[in-house]
Amino acid sequence: MPDTSSSAYAKQPVRKPRIPVVFWLLLTISLSLVMGTVLLSNDMKHLKTVSHYFGFDLFPPEVRPPPPKAIPRPAPPATFALPLHVIEPPAAQTASTFLRTWRISGAAMCAALRNAGIETTDWAATSFNADTFECFFEQSGKREKDQLPNSIFVIVRGDAAGTINNMRVKIVNPETDQNGQLDPGILRIFQIMLRQPQWLDFHETLNAIKNLRDIKEDGFGASISFTREVLNPGNYNFTLSLDATSGPQKRTRNYFSSRIWLPLPDHAVDINSAQPESVSEPSDAEAPAESPEHRH
C-alpha cells in the first residue's frame, strides 16, 4: 500500500512568519517620537514650516503691545554763578543812600507864591552874580512906640537851571491872634513853601510855626528849621534847604547830576493834560504851581 501520510504532508504550503502587532505599535510610537522631536525642536521651527507649506495657520503671529513710551527725564536744574560783588559786603567808599530832590523849579515856586497873594518879584538873575537866580518879597509895617515895626522878608534862591538852593523867611514882630497863633496871612507863606515841594513827611513843622515854636527837621538831604532869635525874641527865621551833607548823599547827588542825565518831564504839565476840561475847580482851591515855560 502506498504511504499516503507522507504525501499529504508534502502538499501543505509553508506559512510565512508573522510580525507581532506589538512591533508595529512600538515602531509607530518611535517614529512619532522622532517626528515630534524633529518638528518641535528649535522652537517648533520645522513644524511652522510644514504647517505653512500645507496652508495651515497653526501659529498666528502674536500681537505684541507697543512698547511703553519712555518717561521724559526732567531737565537738569539751571545753574548760574553769582558775580563776586553780589555776595561781598558793600564797601563804605561806594555806598549811597536815598536823596530827596526838588519837584518844583524856582520860577514855579515864585509863581505859586504870587498866586497865593505874596507879590514876589520874577525869577531872575541877581545883580551881583549872573549864575544866581532869585525872587523875593518884602513888606514892612509902621513902627509903634518903642517896638520895632513888623516886617516880612521872603526869598527863594537857586541857579540858572531853575534848581532851588534854599528858601528863607524872616518875620519880625508878627501879628498873632488871641491864642498866640500866627496870623493866617503870614502862615500862608509857609503853607505854600511846605506843600509845593510835595514832601509829605514833615508833619510837625507847620503846626510848630503856627504856634511860634522852634522846630528843626531833617530827612534825606532836606533840612527845615524855624527858630526864634536869642537876642531878639520877636524875630523868627525860617530856612528850607536841600543839601547833601554825608558821603553817601554826595555820591548819590553826583551820580544823578543833571549834567549827565536828561531832565525829567514837567510833572505839573502831565497832571494838567490828564484832567478833563469840563472839570471845574472850586473857587477856594489853591492854584497849581506854574512852570516857567507856560508863564509867558
Short mmCIF file of C-alpha atoms in Angstrom, two decimals:
data_model
loop_
_atom_site.label_atom_id
_atom_site.label_comp_id
_atom_site.label_asym_id
_atom_site.label_seq_id
_atom_site.Cartn_x
_atom_site.Cartn_y
_atom_site.Cartn_z
CA MET A 1 0.00 0.00 0.00
CA PRO A 2 1.26 3.35 -0.73
CA ASP A 3 2.21 5.69 2.06
CA THR A 4 -0.50 8.30 1.97
CA SER A 5 0.51 10.08 5.11
CA SER A 6 3.75 11.48 3.75
CA SER A 7 2.22 12.65 0.52
CA ALA A 8 -0.45 14.54 2.35
CA TYR A 9 2.09 16.23 4.49
CA ALA A 10 4.08 17.22 1.45
CA LYS A 11 1.19 19.04 -0.18
CA GLN A 12 0.60 21.52 2.69
CA PRO A 13 2.00 25.10 1.96
CA VAL A 14 4.69 26.65 4.15
CA ARG A 15 3.37 29.54 6.37
CA LYS A 16 5.30 32.86 6.45
CA PRO A 17 6.43 34.08 9.89
CA ARG A 18 4.08 36.75 11.31
CA ILE A 19 5.41 40.09 12.72
CA PRO A 20 3.82 40.76 16.03
CA VAL A 21 1.41 43.70 16.41
CA VAL A 22 3.41 44.96 19.29
CA PHE A 23 6.34 45.52 16.95
CA TRP A 24 4.26 47.73 14.70
CA LEU A 25 2.92 49.61 17.62
CA LEU A 26 6.36 50.26 19.03
CA LEU A 27 7.63 51.27 15.59
CA THR A 28 4.78 53.72 15.17
CA ILE A 29 5.38 55.22 18.59
CA SER A 30 9.10 55.50 17.89
CA LEU A 31 8.58 57.19 14.55
CA SER A 32 6.05 59.54 16.14
CA LEU A 33 8.50 60.44 18.84
CA VAL A 34 11.23 61.08 16.31
CA MET A 35 9.00 63.19 14.10
CA GLY A 36 7.63 65.05 17.10
CA THR A 37 11.14 65.72 18.33
CA VAL A 38 12.18 67.00 14.90
CA LEU A 39 9.09 69.15 14.48
CA LEU A 40 9.11 70.56 18.00
CA SER A 41 12.81 71.18 18.19
CA ASN A 42 14.40 74.56 17.56
CA ASP A 43 11.35 76.45 18.91
CA MET A 44 8.98 74.45 16.58
CA LYS A 45 10.65 75.96 13.53
CA HIS A 46 10.13 72.80 11.38
CA LEU A 47 6.50 72.46 12.48
CA LYS A 48 5.80 76.05 11.49
CA THR A 49 7.44 75.41 8.10
CA VAL A 50 5.36 72.27 7.45
CA SER A 51 2.11 73.92 8.51
CA HIS A 52 2.82 76.93 6.35
CA TYR A 53 3.61 74.60 3.39
CA PHE A 54 0.26 72.80 3.66
CA GLY A 55 -1.64 76.04 4.19
CA PHE A 56 -2.46 75.67 7.86
CA ASP A 57 -2.02 78.66 10.14
CA LEU A 58 -1.40 76.82 13.33
CA PHE A 59 0.60 79.64 14.87
CA PRO A 60 -0.91 83.07 14.13
CA PRO A 61 1.52 85.93 14.66
CA GLU A 62 1.49 87.29 18.17
CA VAL A 63 0.14 90.78 18.54
CA ARG A 64 2.56 92.46 20.83
CA PRO A 65 1.53 95.66 22.54
CA PRO A 66 3.58 98.68 21.62
CA PRO A 67 6.45 99.34 23.95
CA PRO A 68 5.66 101.86 26.66
CA LYS A 69 6.68 105.38 25.95
CA ALA A 70 9.80 106.44 27.65
CA ILE A 71 9.19 108.79 30.55
CA PRO A 72 10.87 112.09 29.74
CA ARG A 73 13.74 112.78 32.00
CA PRO A 74 13.46 116.02 33.94
CA ALA A 75 15.69 118.76 32.76
CA PRO A 76 18.68 119.32 34.96
CA PRO A 77 18.32 122.32 37.26
CA ALA A 78 19.64 125.54 35.87
CA THR A 79 22.85 126.64 37.42
CA PHE A 80 24.32 130.08 37.41
CA ALA A 81 27.19 131.72 39.14
CA LEU A 82 26.71 134.89 41.15
CA PRO A 83 29.23 137.61 40.47
CA LEU A 84 31.56 138.17 43.32
CA HIS A 85 30.42 141.73 44.03
CA VAL A 86 26.88 140.47 44.82
CA ILE A 87 27.90 138.44 47.85
CA GLU A 88 30.67 140.70 49.04
CA PRO A 89 29.81 143.21 51.76
CA PRO A 90 29.34 146.72 50.36
CA ALA A 91 32.34 148.96 50.56
CA ALA A 92 31.84 152.11 52.57
CA GLN A 93 33.60 154.12 49.86
CA THR A 94 30.92 153.28 47.27
CA ALA A 95 27.75 153.26 49.41
CA SER A 96 24.91 155.62 48.52
CA THR A 97 21.57 156.47 50.08
CA PHE A 98 18.14 157.91 49.34
CA LEU A 99 18.32 161.58 48.48
CA ARG A 100 15.42 163.99 48.18
CA THR A 101 15.11 166.17 45.08
CA TRP A 102 13.16 169.30 44.27
CA ARG A 103 9.93 168.55 42.40
CA ILE A 104 9.34 172.19 41.55
CA SER A 105 11.50 174.82 39.92
CA GLY A 106 12.39 178.18 41.40
CA ALA A 107 10.28 180.06 38.85
CA ALA A 108 7.27 177.81 39.59
CA MET A 109 7.68 178.34 43.33
CA CYS A 110 7.72 182.10 42.88
CA ALA A 111 4.61 181.87 40.70
CA ALA A 112 2.84 179.77 43.36
CA LEU A 113 3.61 182.43 45.98
CA ARG A 114 2.24 185.16 43.74
CA ASN A 115 -0.92 183.15 43.10
CA ALA A 116 -1.38 182.95 46.87
CA GLY A 117 -1.16 186.73 47.24
CA ILE A 118 2.53 187.10 48.16
CA GLU A 119 3.74 189.51 45.49
CA THR A 120 7.26 188.25 44.88
CA THR A 121 9.44 189.52 42.07
CA ASP A 122 10.04 187.49 38.92
CA TRP A 123 12.61 184.72 38.92
CA ALA A 124 15.69 186.49 37.59
CA ALA A 125 19.46 186.67 37.94
CA THR A 126 20.85 188.71 40.81
CA SER A 127 22.85 191.85 40.20
CA PHE A 128 25.95 190.52 41.96
CA ASN A 129 26.11 187.08 40.28
CA ALA A 130 24.62 186.14 36.90
CA ASP A 131 24.64 182.43 37.85
CA THR A 132 22.43 183.01 40.90
CA PHE A 133 18.69 183.45 40.38
CA GLU A 134 16.11 184.52 42.93
CA CYS A 135 12.75 186.09 43.65
CA PHE A 136 11.85 187.88 46.87
CA PHE A 137 9.09 189.66 48.74
CA GLU A 138 9.48 192.33 51.40
CA GLN A 139 6.87 194.11 53.48
CA SER A 140 7.33 196.45 56.44
CA GLY A 141 4.75 197.94 58.79
CA LYS A 142 4.71 201.14 60.79
CA ARG A 143 6.72 201.47 63.97
CA GLU A 144 4.63 201.79 67.09
CA LYS A 145 6.12 203.38 70.21
CA ASP A 146 9.21 201.50 71.37
CA GLN A 147 8.53 198.37 69.35
CA LEU A 148 10.21 197.59 66.06
CA PRO A 149 7.86 197.62 63.06
CA ASN A 150 6.55 194.25 62.00
CA SER A 151 8.07 193.08 58.73
CA ILE A 152 8.20 190.08 56.45
CA PHE A 153 11.03 189.12 54.12
CA VAL A 154 10.78 186.12 51.74
CA ILE A 155 13.44 184.93 49.32
CA VAL A 156 13.72 181.91 47.01
CA ARG A 157 17.22 181.40 45.62
CA GLY A 158 18.63 178.97 43.07
CA ASP A 159 20.60 178.71 39.83
CA ALA A 160 20.06 179.45 36.17
CA ALA A 161 18.63 175.97 35.51
CA GLY A 162 15.80 176.67 37.95
CA THR A 163 17.03 174.38 40.71
CA ILE A 164 16.28 175.80 44.14
CA ASN A 165 19.13 176.05 46.61
CA ASN A 166 17.22 177.36 49.61
CA MET A 167 14.13 179.31 50.68
CA ARG A 168 14.20 181.73 53.60
CA VAL A 169 11.65 183.75 55.52
CA LYS A 170 12.28 186.31 58.25
CA ILE A 171 9.40 187.75 60.24
CA VAL A 172 9.75 190.50 62.83
CA ASN A 173 7.10 191.10 65.49
CA PRO A 174 4.50 189.05 63.62
CA GLU A 175 0.82 189.59 64.26
CA THR A 176 -0.89 186.89 66.32
CA ASP A 177 -4.44 186.14 67.40
CA GLN A 178 -5.77 185.96 70.96
CA ASN A 179 -4.40 182.42 71.32
CA GLY A 180 -0.88 183.49 70.38
CA GLN A 181 -1.05 181.77 66.99
CA LEU A 182 0.48 183.26 63.87
CA ASP A 183 -1.70 185.41 61.64
CA PRO A 184 -3.23 183.27 58.81
CA GLY A 185 -1.99 185.72 56.17
CA ILE A 186 1.62 185.15 57.25
CA LEU A 187 1.08 181.43 57.82
CA ARG A 188 0.03 181.19 54.18
CA ILE A 189 3.65 181.78 53.12
CA PHE A 190 4.86 178.70 55.00
CA GLN A 191 1.97 176.60 53.75
CA ILE A 192 2.95 177.29 50.14
CA MET A 193 6.64 176.61 50.76
CA LEU A 194 5.97 173.31 52.53
CA ARG A 195 3.30 171.98 50.17
CA GLN A 196 4.73 172.83 46.77
CA PRO A 197 7.80 170.55 47.01
CA GLN A 198 5.36 167.68 47.81
CA TRP A 199 7.40 166.33 50.71
CA LEU A 200 4.79 164.81 52.98
CA ASP A 201 6.98 163.55 55.82
CA PHE A 202 7.43 166.88 57.63
CA HIS A 203 4.27 166.66 59.71
CA GLU A 204 5.02 168.85 62.71
CA THR A 205 6.68 171.81 61.04
CA LEU A 206 3.59 173.76 60.03
CA ASN A 207 1.89 173.28 63.40
CA ALA A 208 5.04 174.46 65.22
CA ILE A 209 5.28 177.56 63.02
CA LYS A 210 1.62 178.30 63.64
CA ASN A 211 2.28 178.31 67.40
CA LEU A 212 5.66 180.12 67.02
CA ARG A 213 7.62 177.19 68.46
CA ASP A 214 11.17 176.34 67.48
CA ILE A 215 11.49 173.24 65.35
CA LYS A 216 14.11 171.55 63.19
CA GLU A 217 13.53 168.54 60.95
CA ASP A 218 15.92 166.68 58.66
CA GLY A 219 15.34 163.87 56.22
CA PHE A 220 17.04 162.54 53.08
CA GLY A 221 19.07 165.68 52.48
CA ALA A 222 16.33 168.22 53.26
CA SER A 223 16.60 170.48 56.29
CA ILE A 224 13.78 172.63 57.67
CA SER A 225 14.15 174.93 60.66
CA PHE A 226 12.06 177.63 62.32
CA THR A 227 13.80 179.33 65.22
CA ARG A 228 13.45 182.41 67.39
CA GLU A 229 16.48 184.70 67.61
CA VAL A 230 18.11 184.64 71.04
CA LEU A 231 18.98 188.33 71.20
CA ASN A 232 15.76 189.47 69.51
CA PRO A 233 12.85 187.34 70.81
CA GLY A 234 10.43 188.99 68.39
CA ASN A 235 12.40 187.86 65.32
CA TYR A 236 11.87 184.44 63.69
CA ASN A 237 13.89 182.79 60.92
CA PHE A 238 12.68 180.04 58.62
CA THR A 239 15.02 178.09 56.35
CA LEU A 240 14.24 175.29 53.89
CA SER A 241 17.26 173.89 52.06
CA LEU A 242 18.27 170.77 50.23
CA ASP A 243 21.91 169.90 50.55
CA ALA A 244 23.83 166.64 50.52
CA THR A 245 25.98 166.56 53.64
CA SER A 246 27.07 162.96 54.19
CA GLY A 247 29.34 160.94 51.91
CA PRO A 248 26.59 158.62 50.60
CA GLN A 249 24.33 161.61 49.88
CA LYS A 250 27.07 163.35 47.93
CA ARG A 251 27.73 160.23 45.87
CA THR A 252 24.04 159.90 45.08
CA ARG A 253 23.76 163.56 44.09
CA ASN A 254 26.83 163.33 41.83
CA TYR A 255 25.55 160.17 40.15
CA PHE A 256 22.14 161.69 39.35
CA SER A 257 23.51 165.09 38.45
CA SER A 258 21.60 166.92 35.72
CA ARG A 259 24.89 167.42 33.90
CA ILE A 260 24.92 163.77 32.82
CA TRP A 261 21.18 162.95 32.70
CA LEU A 262 18.33 164.33 30.63
CA PRO A 263 15.83 166.45 32.60
CA LEU A 264 12.62 164.83 33.84
CA PRO A 265 9.34 165.87 32.23
CA ASP A 266 7.36 168.61 33.90
CA HIS A 267 5.15 166.83 36.46
CA ALA A 268 2.66 169.70 36.62
CA VAL A 269 2.16 169.67 32.84
CA ASP A 270 1.40 165.91 32.89
CA ILE A 271 -1.23 166.38 35.59
CA ASN A 272 -2.91 169.28 33.80
CA SER A 273 -3.03 167.41 30.47
CA ALA A 274 -4.65 164.38 32.14
CA GLN A 275 -7.51 166.40 33.65
CA PRO A 276 -10.65 166.86 31.51
CA GLU A 277 -11.51 170.41 30.56
CA SER A 278 -15.07 170.11 31.87
CA VAL A 279 -13.92 169.65 35.48
CA SER A 280 -14.21 172.95 37.31
CA GLU A 281 -12.13 173.76 40.37
CA PRO A 282 -13.64 175.30 43.49
CA SER A 283 -13.09 178.99 43.99
CA ASP A 284 -11.01 178.48 47.15
CA ALA A 285 -8.76 175.79 45.62
CA GLU A 286 -5.07 176.50 45.64
CA ALA A 287 -3.72 177.42 42.22
CA PRO A 288 -1.17 174.90 40.89
CA ALA A 289 2.40 175.93 40.50
CA GLU A 290 3.03 177.45 37.10
CA SER A 291 6.05 176.24 35.18
CA PRO A 292 8.39 178.86 33.68
CA GLU A 293 7.75 177.60 30.13
CA HIS A 294 3.99 178.23 30.36
CA ARG A 295 4.07 181.51 32.25
CA HIS A 296 4.61 183.64 29.16
#
